[in-house]
């Protein structure tokens, strides 16, 4: 047989083998079995007991402990070597009380929670306000200190049913709002707060480990706290301020205020909307304290709006707003977890749209100008996103009509270029409510009733 006759079949065989090899490599890659292209489960915490009722979960990391908070318990899981995923402790509120709120930014090895009664009175209202504040040691769940706050009362001296007062913690500082103004009712029967007397509407700064008061500062006249967030530079709060008072405020509106971390002194208090008073019924939350970014949702006066990101510089000067609606690239759903992140002077967000399935685009915005810096359309639907250092981490689902998380994408935070793509060998418990870096591992948090924390390593 001539060499030419031999070469032909060999080439054909090589093409066939090459094709088979490509298919095999593709299969191994997408299933997480190709070295350098995979995410492998390192460990997972034991499953939560399933909860039938109660609010959503919160999770965060304090040192070498991952914390899971639900309405019925707060639990600590180990992250240190030799104790990975181990259930270290669990705090269960006594009797029929429940966890009302937690401070997920707490540091110095402490966990700050608020609890209250879960029963109801004859009118169907909560039998008691959420007024018990507890600090727990993150290492062992031991109670560090406890404080019983005074509940608000109406004009007849009766306790007003209410949720937890706004609070937060970061580093060694806990910040709690306190509003002891009596509730009165206007001509239409709607509850309103009386103008506060000295000491009735305040912010308090406490030592997170001991509970000792460091400072107390009065809020601006006729203002109450809707939300408070402790940042590394300052304390920020969304305030609902009534008309009238010493500053002759013409309208009731929402404002944002900044307070000094060390002393509690008010640095500035400015309208959220510099042009028009923002209706107190508008949904507003603090997206980030450093830099200061607010999410401003739908107003009762404008139900067709999708919402805005509103940011401020260090002196309280407003910056250009960023609209949730990104046109053909979709709408940013800022109210859902893991859809937005801030780092430096950038805001990162995912916009989603439906076109024969779910599709997502990742955006980077310059907060100083409000302009889009870059955008990157994902090949697969995106389920969760976080920003860390110089990279954006995105978890994606395998098809436009599936909720199975299979892929990790990393983007360069500076320009949006894809720097890595990896595939999970094992299913990722979803929905993912948080992501953390744990000594080089990717730690994902899921909802209660399943695996609370799972750690993944690059392979």
CSV table of C-alpha atoms in Angstrom, one decimal:
chain,number,residue,atom,x,y,z
A,1,UNK,CA,0.0,0.0,0.0
A,2,UNK,CA,1.4,3.4,-0.9
A,3,UNK,CA,2.1,6.1,1.6
A,4,UNK,CA,-0.6,8.2,0.1
A,5,UNK,CA,-3.2,5.5,0.7
A,6,UNK,CA,-2.1,5.2,4.3
A,7,UNK,CA,-2.1,8.9,5.1
A,8,UNK,CA,-5.7,9.4,4.0
A,9,UNK,CA,-7.3,6.9,6.5
A,10,UNK,CA,-4.9,8.1,9.2
A,11,UNK,CA,-6.0,11.7,8.7
A,12,UNK,CA,-9.7,10.7,8.8
A,13,UNK,CA,-9.1,8.7,12.0
A,14,UNK,CA,-7.3,11.6,13.6
A,15,UNK,CA,-10.2,13.9,12.7
A,16,UNK,CA,-12.7,11.4,14.2
A,17,UNK,CA,-10.6,10.9,17.4
A,18,UNK,CA,-10.1,14.7,17.6
A,19,UNK,CA,-13.8,15.2,17.4
A,20,UNK,CA,-14.5,12.6,20.0
A,21,UNK,CA,-11.8,14.1,22.2
A,22,UNK,CA,-13.4,17.6,21.9
A,23,UNK,CA,-16.8,16.2,22.8
A,24,UNK,CA,-15.3,14.3,25.8
A,25,UNK,CA,-13.4,17.4,26.9
A,26,UNK,CA,-16.5,19.6,26.6
A,27,UNK,CA,-18.5,17.1,28.6
A,28,UNK,CA,-15.8,16.8,31.3
A,29,UNK,CA,-15.6,20.6,31.5
A,30,UNK,CA,-19.3,21.3,31.8
A,31,UNK,CA,-19.7,18.6,34.4
A,32,UNK,CA,-16.8,19.9,36.4
A,33,UNK,CA,-14.3,17.0,35.8
A,34,UNK,CA,-11.7,18.8,33.8
A,35,UNK,CA,-8.7,20.0,35.9
A,36,UNK,CA,-8.2,23.8,35.9
A,37,UNK,CA,-11.8,24.2,34.8
A,38,UNK,CA,-13.8,23.0,37.8
A,39,UNK,CA,-15.3,24.0,41.1
A,40,UNK,CA,-15.4,21.1,43.6
A,41,UNK,CA,-17.3,20.9,46.8
A,42,UNK,CA,-14.9,21.1,49.8
A,43,UNK,CA,-17.4,20.8,52.6
A,44,UNK,CA,-21.0,21.6,53.5
A,45,UNK,CA,-22.7,22.3,56.7
A,46,UNK,CA,-25.4,20.0,57.9
A,47,UNK,CA,-28.9,20.6,56.6
A,48,UNK,CA,-31.2,23.0,58.6
A,49,UNK,CA,-34.3,21.7,60.0
A,50,UNK,CA,-37.1,22.9,57.8
A,51,UNK,CA,-39.1,25.9,59.0
A,52,UNK,CA,-42.8,26.1,58.1
A,53,UNK,CA,-43.3,29.7,59.0
A,54,UNK,CA,-41.2,32.8,59.6
A,55,UNK,CA,-39.3,35.5,57.8
A,56,UNK,CA,-36.4,35.0,55.5
A,57,UNK,CA,-32.9,34.0,56.4
A,58,UNK,CA,-29.8,36.2,57.0
A,59,UNK,CA,-26.3,34.9,56.9
A,60,UNK,CA,-22.8,36.5,57.3
A,61,UNK,CA,-19.3,35.7,58.4
A,62,UNK,CA,-17.7,36.8,61.7
A,63,UNK,CA,-14.0,35.8,61.8
A,64,UNK,CA,-13.8,32.0,61.6
A,65,UNK,CA,-17.6,31.5,62.1
A,66,UNK,CA,-20.4,31.6,59.5
A,67,UNK,CA,-23.7,32.8,61.1
A,68,UNK,CA,-27.1,31.8,60.0
A,69,UNK,CA,-30.1,33.6,61.5
A,70,UNK,CA,-33.7,32.6,61.1
A,71,UNK,CA,-36.9,33.6,63.0
A,72,UNK,CA,-36.5,30.6,65.2
A,73,UNK,CA,-32.8,30.4,65.9
A,74,UNK,CA,-29.3,31.8,65.3
A,75,UNK,CA,-26.6,29.3,64.5
A,76,UNK,CA,-22.8,29.4,64.2
A,77,UNK,CA,-20.9,27.1,61.8
A,78,UNK,CA,-17.1,26.6,61.9
A,79,UNK,CA,-14.8,27.8,59.1
A,80,UNK,CA,-11.4,27.1,60.8
A,81,UNK,CA,-9.3,24.1,59.8
A,82,UNK,CA,-10.6,20.9,61.4
A,83,UNK,CA,-14.0,22.5,62.1
A,84,UNK,CA,-15.2,23.3,58.6
A,85,UNK,CA,-19.0,23.3,58.4
A,86,UNK,CA,-19.3,22.0,62.0
A,87,UNK,CA,-22.3,23.3,64.0
A,88,UNK,CA,-20.6,25.2,66.8
A,89,UNK,CA,-23.6,26.5,68.7
A,90,UNK,CA,-27.2,27.4,68.4
A,91,UNK,CA,-29.2,30.1,70.2
A,92,UNK,CA,-33.0,29.4,70.3
A,93,UNK,CA,-35.2,32.3,71.7
A,94,UNK,CA,-37.1,31.1,74.7
A,95,UNK,CA,-40.8,30.4,74.8
A,96,UNK,CA,-42.9,31.9,72.0
A,97,UNK,CA,-40.4,34.6,71.3
A,98,UNK,CA,-38.6,34.9,67.9
A,99,UNK,CA,-35.7,36.6,66.2
A,100,UNK,CA,-37.0,39.9,64.8
A,101,UNK,CA,-33.7,41.2,63.3
A,102,UNK,CA,-30.0,40.7,63.1
A,103,UNK,CA,-27.0,43.0,62.4
A,104,UNK,CA,-25.1,41.2,59.6
A,105,UNK,CA,-22.2,43.7,59.6
A,106,UNK,CA,-21.2,43.0,63.2
A,107,UNK,CA,-17.5,42.4,63.9
A,108,UNK,CA,-15.2,41.8,66.9
A,109,UNK,CA,-16.5,38.3,67.3
A,110,UNK,CA,-20.0,39.3,68.3
A,111,UNK,CA,-23.5,38.7,66.9
A,112,UNK,CA,-26.2,41.3,67.5
A,113,UNK,CA,-29.9,40.3,67.4
A,114,UNK,CA,-33.3,41.6,68.5
A,115,UNK,CA,-36.0,39.3,69.7
A,116,UNK,CA,-39.7,39.7,70.7
A,117,UNK,CA,-42.9,37.8,71.3
A,118,UNK,CA,-44.4,35.8,68.5
A,119,UNK,CA,-48.0,35.6,69.8
A,120,UNK,CA,-50.9,38.0,69.0
A,121,UNK,CA,-53.6,39.7,71.0
A,122,UNK,CA,-57.3,39.8,70.4
A,123,UNK,CA,-56.9,42.3,67.6
A,124,UNK,CA,-54.4,40.2,65.7
A,125,UNK,CA,-51.5,42.5,66.5
A,126,UNK,CA,-48.2,41.4,68.0
A,127,UNK,CA,-48.6,41.0,71.7
A,128,UNK,CA,-45.3,42.9,72.4
A,129,UNK,CA,-42.8,44.9,70.5
A,130,UNK,CA,-39.4,43.5,69.5
A,131,UNK,CA,-37.6,45.2,72.3
A,132,UNK,CA,-35.0,42.7,73.6
A,133,UNK,CA,-31.5,43.3,72.2
A,134,UNK,CA,-28.9,40.5,72.7
A,135,UNK,CA,-25.2,40.3,71.9
A,136,UNK,CA,-23.9,36.8,71.5
A,137,UNK,CA,-20.3,35.6,71.3
A,138,UNK,CA,-19.7,34.4,67.7
A,139,UNK,CA,-17.4,31.6,68.9
A,140,UNK,CA,-19.7,29.9,71.3
A,141,UNK,CA,-23.1,31.6,71.3
A,142,UNK,CA,-22.7,32.8,74.9
A,143,UNK,CA,-24.7,35.8,75.8
A,144,UNK,CA,-22.4,38.9,76.2
A,145,UNK,CA,-25.1,41.4,77.3
A,146,UNK,CA,-28.8,42.0,77.0
A,147,UNK,CA,-30.9,45.2,77.0
A,148,UNK,CA,-34.6,45.6,77.3
A,149,UNK,CA,-35.7,48.7,75.3
A,150,UNK,CA,-38.8,50.7,76.1
A,151,UNK,CA,-41.6,50.1,73.7
A,152,UNK,CA,-43.5,53.0,72.1
A,153,UNK,CA,-46.9,54.1,73.5
A,154,UNK,CA,-50.0,55.7,72.0
A,155,UNK,CA,-51.8,58.8,73.4
A,156,UNK,CA,-53.6,56.6,75.9
A,157,UNK,CA,-50.4,55.1,77.3
A,158,UNK,CA,-50.9,51.7,75.6
A,159,UNK,CA,-47.9,49.8,74.2
A,160,UNK,CA,-47.8,50.1,70.4
A,161,UNK,CA,-47.2,46.9,68.6
A,162,UNK,CA,-44.1,47.3,66.4
A,163,UNK,CA,-41.2,45.6,64.8
A,164,UNK,CA,-37.5,45.9,65.7
A,165,UNK,CA,-36.1,49.4,65.9
A,166,UNK,CA,-33.5,50.1,63.2
A,167,UNK,CA,-30.0,48.9,64.2
A,168,UNK,CA,-26.7,47.8,62.8
A,169,UNK,CA,-23.2,47.1,63.9
A,170,UNK,CA,-19.7,47.2,62.3
A,171,UNK,CA,-16.4,46.7,63.9
A,172,UNK,CA,-16.7,47.2,67.6
A,173,UNK,CA,-19.7,49.6,67.4
A,174,UNK,CA,-23.4,48.9,67.6
A,175,UNK,CA,-25.9,51.6,66.6
A,176,UNK,CA,-29.5,51.5,67.6
A,177,UNK,CA,-32.4,53.9,66.9
A,178,UNK,CA,-34.8,54.8,69.7
A,179,UNK,CA,-38.1,56.6,69.2
A,180,UNK,CA,-40.2,57.0,72.3
A,181,UNK,CA,-42.6,59.6,70.8
A,182,UNK,CA,-46.2,58.9,71.6
A,183,UNK,CA,-48.4,58.0,68.6
A,184,UNK,CA,-51.4,60.3,68.0
A,185,UNK,CA,-54.1,60.2,65.3
A,186,UNK,CA,-55.0,62.8,62.7
A,187,UNK,CA,-58.5,63.9,61.6
A,188,UNK,CA,-58.5,60.9,59.1
A,189,UNK,CA,-57.6,58.4,61.9
A,190,UNK,CA,-54.1,57.9,60.6
A,191,UNK,CA,-51.3,57.4,63.2
A,192,UNK,CA,-48.7,60.2,63.3
A,193,UNK,CA,-45.8,60.9,65.7
A,194,UNK,CA,-45.8,63.9,68.0
A,195,UNK,CA,-42.8,66.3,67.8
A,196,UNK,CA,-40.2,64.7,70.0
A,197,UNK,CA,-39.1,66.1,73.3
A,198,UNK,CA,-35.4,65.9,74.2
A,199,UNK,CA,-34.2,62.4,74.4
A,200,UNK,CA,-37.2,60.8,72.7
A,201,UNK,CA,-35.9,60.3,69.2
A,202,UNK,CA,-32.2,59.4,69.3
A,203,UNK,CA,-29.4,57.3,67.9
A,204,UNK,CA,-27.3,55.4,70.4
A,205,UNK,CA,-23.8,54.1,69.9
A,206,UNK,CA,-22.8,51.1,72.1
A,207,UNK,CA,-19.7,49.0,72.6
A,208,UNK,CA,-20.6,45.8,70.8
A,209,UNK,CA,-18.8,43.5,73.2
A,210,UNK,CA,-20.0,45.1,76.5
A,211,UNK,CA,-23.2,47.0,75.6
A,212,UNK,CA,-21.9,50.2,77.3
A,213,UNK,CA,-23.2,53.4,75.8
A,214,UNK,CA,-20.5,55.4,74.0
A,215,UNK,CA,-22.7,58.2,72.8
A,216,UNK,CA,-26.3,59.4,72.4
A,217,UNK,CA,-27.3,61.9,69.7
A,218,UNK,CA,-30.7,63.5,69.1
A,219,UNK,CA,-32.2,63.2,65.7
A,220,UNK,CA,-33.0,66.4,63.6
A,221,UNK,CA,-36.2,68.0,64.7
A,222,UNK,CA,-39.4,66.0,63.9
A,223,UNK,CA,-37.4,63.1,62.4
A,224,UNK,CA,-37.6,59.4,63.0
A,225,UNK,CA,-35.3,56.6,61.8
A,226,UNK,CA,-36.4,54.3,59.0
A,227,UNK,CA,-33.1,52.5,58.5
A,228,UNK,CA,-29.6,52.8,59.9
A,229,UNK,CA,-26.3,51.4,58.5
A,230,UNK,CA,-22.9,51.5,60.2
A,231,UNK,CA,-20.1,52.1,57.8
A,232,UNK,CA,-16.4,52.1,58.2
A,233,UNK,CA,-16.3,55.9,57.9
A,234,UNK,CA,-19.6,57.1,59.3
A,235,UNK,CA,-23.1,56.1,60.4
A,236,UNK,CA,-25.8,56.8,57.8
A,237,UNK,CA,-29.6,56.8,58.4
A,238,UNK,CA,-32.7,57.2,56.3
A,239,UNK,CA,-35.0,59.6,58.2
A,240,UNK,CA,-38.7,60.3,57.9
A,241,UNK,CA,-39.1,64.0,58.8
A,242,UNK,CA,-42.5,65.6,59.4
A,243,UNK,CA,-43.5,69.1,58.3
A,244,UNK,CA,-43.1,72.1,60.6
A,245,UNK,CA,-40.7,72.3,63.5
A,246,UNK,CA,-37.7,74.5,64.1
A,247,UNK,CA,-36.5,74.5,60.5
A,248,UNK,CA,-40.0,75.4,59.2
A,249,UNK,CA,-40.0,72.3,56.9
A,250,UNK,CA,-42.9,72.8,54.5
A,251,UNK,CA,-43.4,69.1,53.6
A,252,UNK,CA,-43.0,65.7,55.2
A,253,UNK,CA,-40.2,63.9,53.4
A,254,UNK,CA,-37.5,61.4,53.5
A,255,UNK,CA,-33.9,62.5,54.1
A,256,UNK,CA,-30.5,60.9,54.6
A,257,UNK,CA,-28.2,61.8,57.4
A,258,UNK,CA,-24.6,61.1,58.3
A,259,UNK,CA,-23.2,60.8,61.8
A,260,UNK,CA,-19.7,60.7,63.2
A,261,UNK,CA,-18.8,57.1,64.3
A,262,UNK,CA,-16.7,58.2,67.3
A,263,UNK,CA,-19.0,60.8,68.8
A,264,UNK,CA,-22.4,60.4,67.1
A,265,UNK,CA,-22.4,64.1,66.0
A,266,UNK,CA,-24.6,64.9,63.1
A,267,UNK,CA,-22.4,65.7,60.1
A,268,UNK,CA,-25.2,66.5,57.6
A,269,UNK,CA,-28.9,65.8,56.9
A,270,UNK,CA,-30.1,66.3,53.3
A,271,UNK,CA,-33.2,65.6,51.2
A,272,UNK,CA,-32.9,62.4,49.2
A,273,UNK,CA,-34.4,64.2,46.3
A,274,UNK,CA,-32.9,67.6,45.9
A,275,UNK,CA,-35.7,68.9,43.6
A,276,UNK,CA,-38.9,67.4,45.1
A,277,UNK,CA,-39.7,66.2,48.6
A,278,UNK,CA,-39.7,62.4,48.6
A,279,UNK,CA,-42.9,61.0,49.8
A,280,UNK,CA,-42.4,59.1,53.2
A,281,UNK,CA,-44.3,56.2,51.7
A,282,UNK,CA,-41.5,55.6,49.1
A,283,UNK,CA,-39.4,52.5,49.7
A,284,UNK,CA,-35.8,53.5,50.4
A,285,UNK,CA,-33.0,51.4,51.7
A,286,UNK,CA,-29.2,51.9,52.2
A,287,UNK,CA,-27.4,49.9,49.6
A,288,UNK,CA,-23.9,50.9,50.8
A,289,UNK,CA,-22.5,53.2,53.5
A,290,UNK,CA,-19.0,53.6,52.0
A,291,UNK,CA,-19.7,55.0,49.4
A,292,UNK,CA,-23.2,56.1,50.3
A,293,UNK,CA,-25.7,54.6,47.9
A,294,UNK,CA,-29.5,54.4,48.4
A,295,UNK,CA,-32.0,52.3,46.5
A,296,UNK,CA,-35.2,54.4,45.9
A,297,UNK,CA,-38.1,52.3,44.9
A,298,UNK,CA,-41.7,52.8,43.7
A,299,UNK,CA,-43.5,55.8,45.1
A,300,UNK,CA,-47.3,55.8,45.7
A,301,UNK,CA,-47.4,58.9,43.4
A,302,UNK,CA,-45.6,57.1,40.6
A,303,UNK,CA,-46.4,53.4,40.6
A,304,UNK,CA,-45.0,53.0,37.1
A,305,UNK,CA,-41.5,53.8,38.1
A,306,UNK,CA,-38.9,51.0,38.4
A,307,UNK,CA,-36.6,52.8,40.9
A,308,UNK,CA,-33.2,54.5,41.1
A,309,UNK,CA,-29.9,54.3,42.7
A,310,UNK,CA,-29.1,57.6,44.4
A,311,UNK,CA,-25.6,58.3,45.8
A,312,UNK,CA,-24.0,61.1,47.8
A,313,UNK,CA,-20.4,62.2,48.2
A,314,UNK,CA,-18.6,62.5,51.6
A,315,UNK,CA,-20.1,65.9,52.2
A,316,UNK,CA,-23.7,65.0,51.4
A,317,UNK,CA,-23.8,66.4,47.9
A,318,UNK,CA,-26.0,64.4,45.6
A,319,UNK,CA,-24.5,62.6,42.6
A,320,UNK,CA,-26.3,61.8,39.3
A,321,UNK,CA,-29.0,59.1,39.8
A,322,UNK,CA,-28.8,55.7,38.1
A,323,UNK,CA,-32.1,54.2,36.7
A,324,UNK,CA,-33.0,50.5,37.3
A,325,UNK,CA,-34.4,50.4,33.8
A,326,UNK,CA,-31.6,49.6,31.3
A,327,UNK,CA,-33.8,49.5,28.2
A,328,UNK,CA,-33.3,46.5,26.0
A,329,UNK,CA,-30.7,45.1,28.4
A,330,UNK,CA,-33.4,44.6,31.1
A,331,UNK,CA,-34.3,46.0,34.6
A,332,UNK,CA,-32.2,45.8,37.7
A,333,UNK,CA,-34.0,44.0,40.5
A,334,UNK,CA,-32.3,45.7,43.5
A,335,UNK,CA,-34.8,44.2,46.0
A,336,UNK,CA,-33.6,40.7,45.3
A,337,UNK,CA,-30.4,39.4,47.0
A,338,UNK,CA,-27.1,39.2,45.2
A,339,UNK,CA,-28.1,41.4,42.3
A,340,UNK,CA,-26.0,44.5,43.2
A,341,UNK,CA,-22.6,45.3,44.8
A,342,UNK,CA,-20.4,48.3,45.4
A,343,UNK,CA,-16.6,48.5,45.5
A,344,UNK,CA,-14.6,51.7,45.6
A,345,UNK,CA,-16.5,54.3,43.5
A,346,UNK,CA,-18.2,51.7,41.4
A,347,UNK,CA,-21.7,50.2,41.5
A,348,UNK,CA,-22.1,46.8,39.9
A,349,UNK,CA,-25.6,45.4,39.1
A,350,UNK,CA,-27.3,42.7,37.0
A,351,UNK,CA,-30.2,43.6,34.8
A,352,UNK,CA,-32.6,40.8,33.7
A,353,UNK,CA,-35.1,40.4,30.8
A,354,UNK,CA,-37.2,37.7,29.4
A,355,UNK,CA,-36.9,36.5,25.8
A,356,UNK,CA,-37.8,32.9,25.4
A,357,UNK,CA,-36.2,32.5,28.9
A,358,UNK,CA,-34.2,34.5,31.4
A,359,UNK,CA,-31.2,36.6,30.3
A,360,UNK,CA,-28.9,38.9,32.2
A,361,UNK,CA,-26.4,41.7,31.6
A,362,UNK,CA,-23.8,42.8,34.2
A,363,UNK,CA,-23.3,46.5,34.4
A,364,UNK,CA,-20.6,48.7,36.0
A,365,UNK,CA,-21.4,52.3,36.8
A,366,UNK,CA,-19.3,55.2,37.9
A,367,UNK,CA,-21.0,56.7,41.0
A,368,UNK,CA,-19.4,60.1,40.6
A,369,UNK,CA,-20.9,60.6,37.1
A,370,UNK,CA,-23.8,58.1,37.1
A,371,UNK,CA,-22.5,56.9,33.7
A,372,UNK,CA,-22.2,53.3,32.5
A,373,UNK,CA,-18.5,52.2,32.5
A,374,UNK,CA,-19.0,48.8,30.9
A,375,UNK,CA,-21.6,46.1,30.4
A,376,UNK,CA,-21.2,42.4,29.7
A,377,UNK,CA,-24.1,40.1,28.5
A,378,UNK,CA,-24.0,36.7,30.1
A,379,UNK,CA,-24.2,33.6,27.9
A,380,UNK,CA,-26.3,31.9,30.6
A,381,UNK,CA,-28.8,33.4,33.0
A,382,UNK,CA,-27.2,34.9,36.1
A,383,UNK,CA,-28.4,33.9,39.5
A,384,UNK,CA,-26.1,35.8,41.9
A,385,UNK,CA,-23.2,38.3,41.8
A,386,UNK,CA,-20.7,39.8,44.2
A,387,UNK,CA,-17.7,42.2,43.9
A,388,UNK,CA,-14.4,41.5,45.7
A,389,UNK,CA,-11.2,43.4,45.1
A,390,UNK,CA,-10.5,43.6,41.3
A,391,UNK,CA,-13.0,40.9,40.2
A,392,UNK,CA,-16.7,40.4,39.8
A,393,UNK,CA,-18.0,36.8,40.5
A,394,UNK,CA,-21.2,35.7,38.8
A,395,UNK,CA,-23.0,32.4,39.3
A,396,UNK,CA,-24.9,31.3,36.2
A,397,UNK,CA,-27.6,28.7,35.5
A,398,UNK,CA,-27.2,26.1,32.7
A,399,UNK,CA,-30.1,27.3,30.5
A,400,UNK,CA,-32.5,30.2,30.1
A,401,UNK,CA,-35.3,28.2,31.7
A,402,UNK,CA,-33.5,26.4,34.5
A,403,UNK,CA,-32.7,27.3,38.1
A,404,UNK,CA,-29.8,24.9,38.4
A,405,UNK,CA,-26.6,26.8,39.2
A,406,UNK,CA,-23.7,25.2,37.2
A,407,UNK,CA,-21.2,27.8,36.2
A,408,UNK,CA,-18.9,30.4,37.8
A,409,UNK,CA,-17.8,33.4,35.8
A,410,UNK,CA,-15.2,35.9,36.9
A,411,UNK,CA,-15.0,39.4,35.2
A,412,UNK,CA,-12.3,42.0,35.5
A,413,UNK,CA,-13.9,44.7,37.6
A,414,UNK,CA,-12.1,47.4,35.6
A,415,UNK,CA,-13.3,46.6,32.1
A,416,UNK,CA,-15.7,43.6,32.4
A,417,UNK,CA,-13.5,41.2,30.5
A,418,UNK,CA,-14.0,37.6,31.4
A,419,UNK,CA,-11.0,36.2,33.3
A,420,UNK,CA,-12.2,32.8,34.3
A,421,UNK,CA,-15.0,30.3,33.7
A,422,UNK,CA,-15.5,27.2,35.8
A,423,UNK,CA,-18.1,24.6,36.2
A,424,UNK,CA,-19.5,23.0,39.4
A,425,UNK,CA,-19.2,19.3,39.7
A,426,UNK,CA,-22.0,19.1,42.3
A,427,UNK,CA,-25.2,21.1,42.3
A,428,UNK,CA,-25.1,24.4,44.1
A,429,UNK,CA,-27.9,24.7,46.7
A,430,UNK,CA,-30.0,27.6,45.4
A,431,UNK,CA,-31.2,30.2,45.6
A,432,UNK,CA,-27.8,31.6,46.7
A,433,UNK,CA,-28.4,34.5,49.2
A,434,UNK,CA,-24.7,35.4,49.9
A,435,UNK,CA,-21.2,34.6,48.8
A,436,UNK,CA,-17.9,35.0,50.8
A,437,UNK,CA,-14.2,34.2,50.5
A,438,UNK,CA,-13.2,31.8,53.2
A,439,UNK,CA,-9.4,31.2,53.0
A,440,UNK,CA,-9.4,30.9,49.2
A,441,UNK,CA,-12.6,28.9,49.1
A,442,UNK,CA,-15.9,30.2,47.7
A,443,UNK,CA,-18.5,30.0,50.4
A,444,UNK,CA,-22.2,30.1,49.3
A,445,UNK,CA,-25.2,30.5,51.6
A,446,UNK,CA,-28.6,29.1,50.8
A,447,UNK,CA,-32.1,29.3,52.3
A,448,UNK,CA,-33.2,27.5,55.4
A,449,UNK,CA,-34.5,24.0,55.2
A,450,UNK,CA,-31.5,22.9,53.1
A,451,UNK,CA,-27.7,23.3,53.3
A,452,UNK,CA,-27.0,26.7,55.0
A,453,UNK,CA,-23.4,26.9,53.8
A,454,UNK,CA,-21.3,25.1,51.2
A,455,UNK,CA,-17.6,25.7,50.5
A,456,UNK,CA,-16.1,25.2,47.0
A,457,UNK,CA,-12.5,25.0,45.9
A,458,UNK,CA,-11.0,25.6,42.4
A,459,UNK,CA,-9.7,22.4,40.9
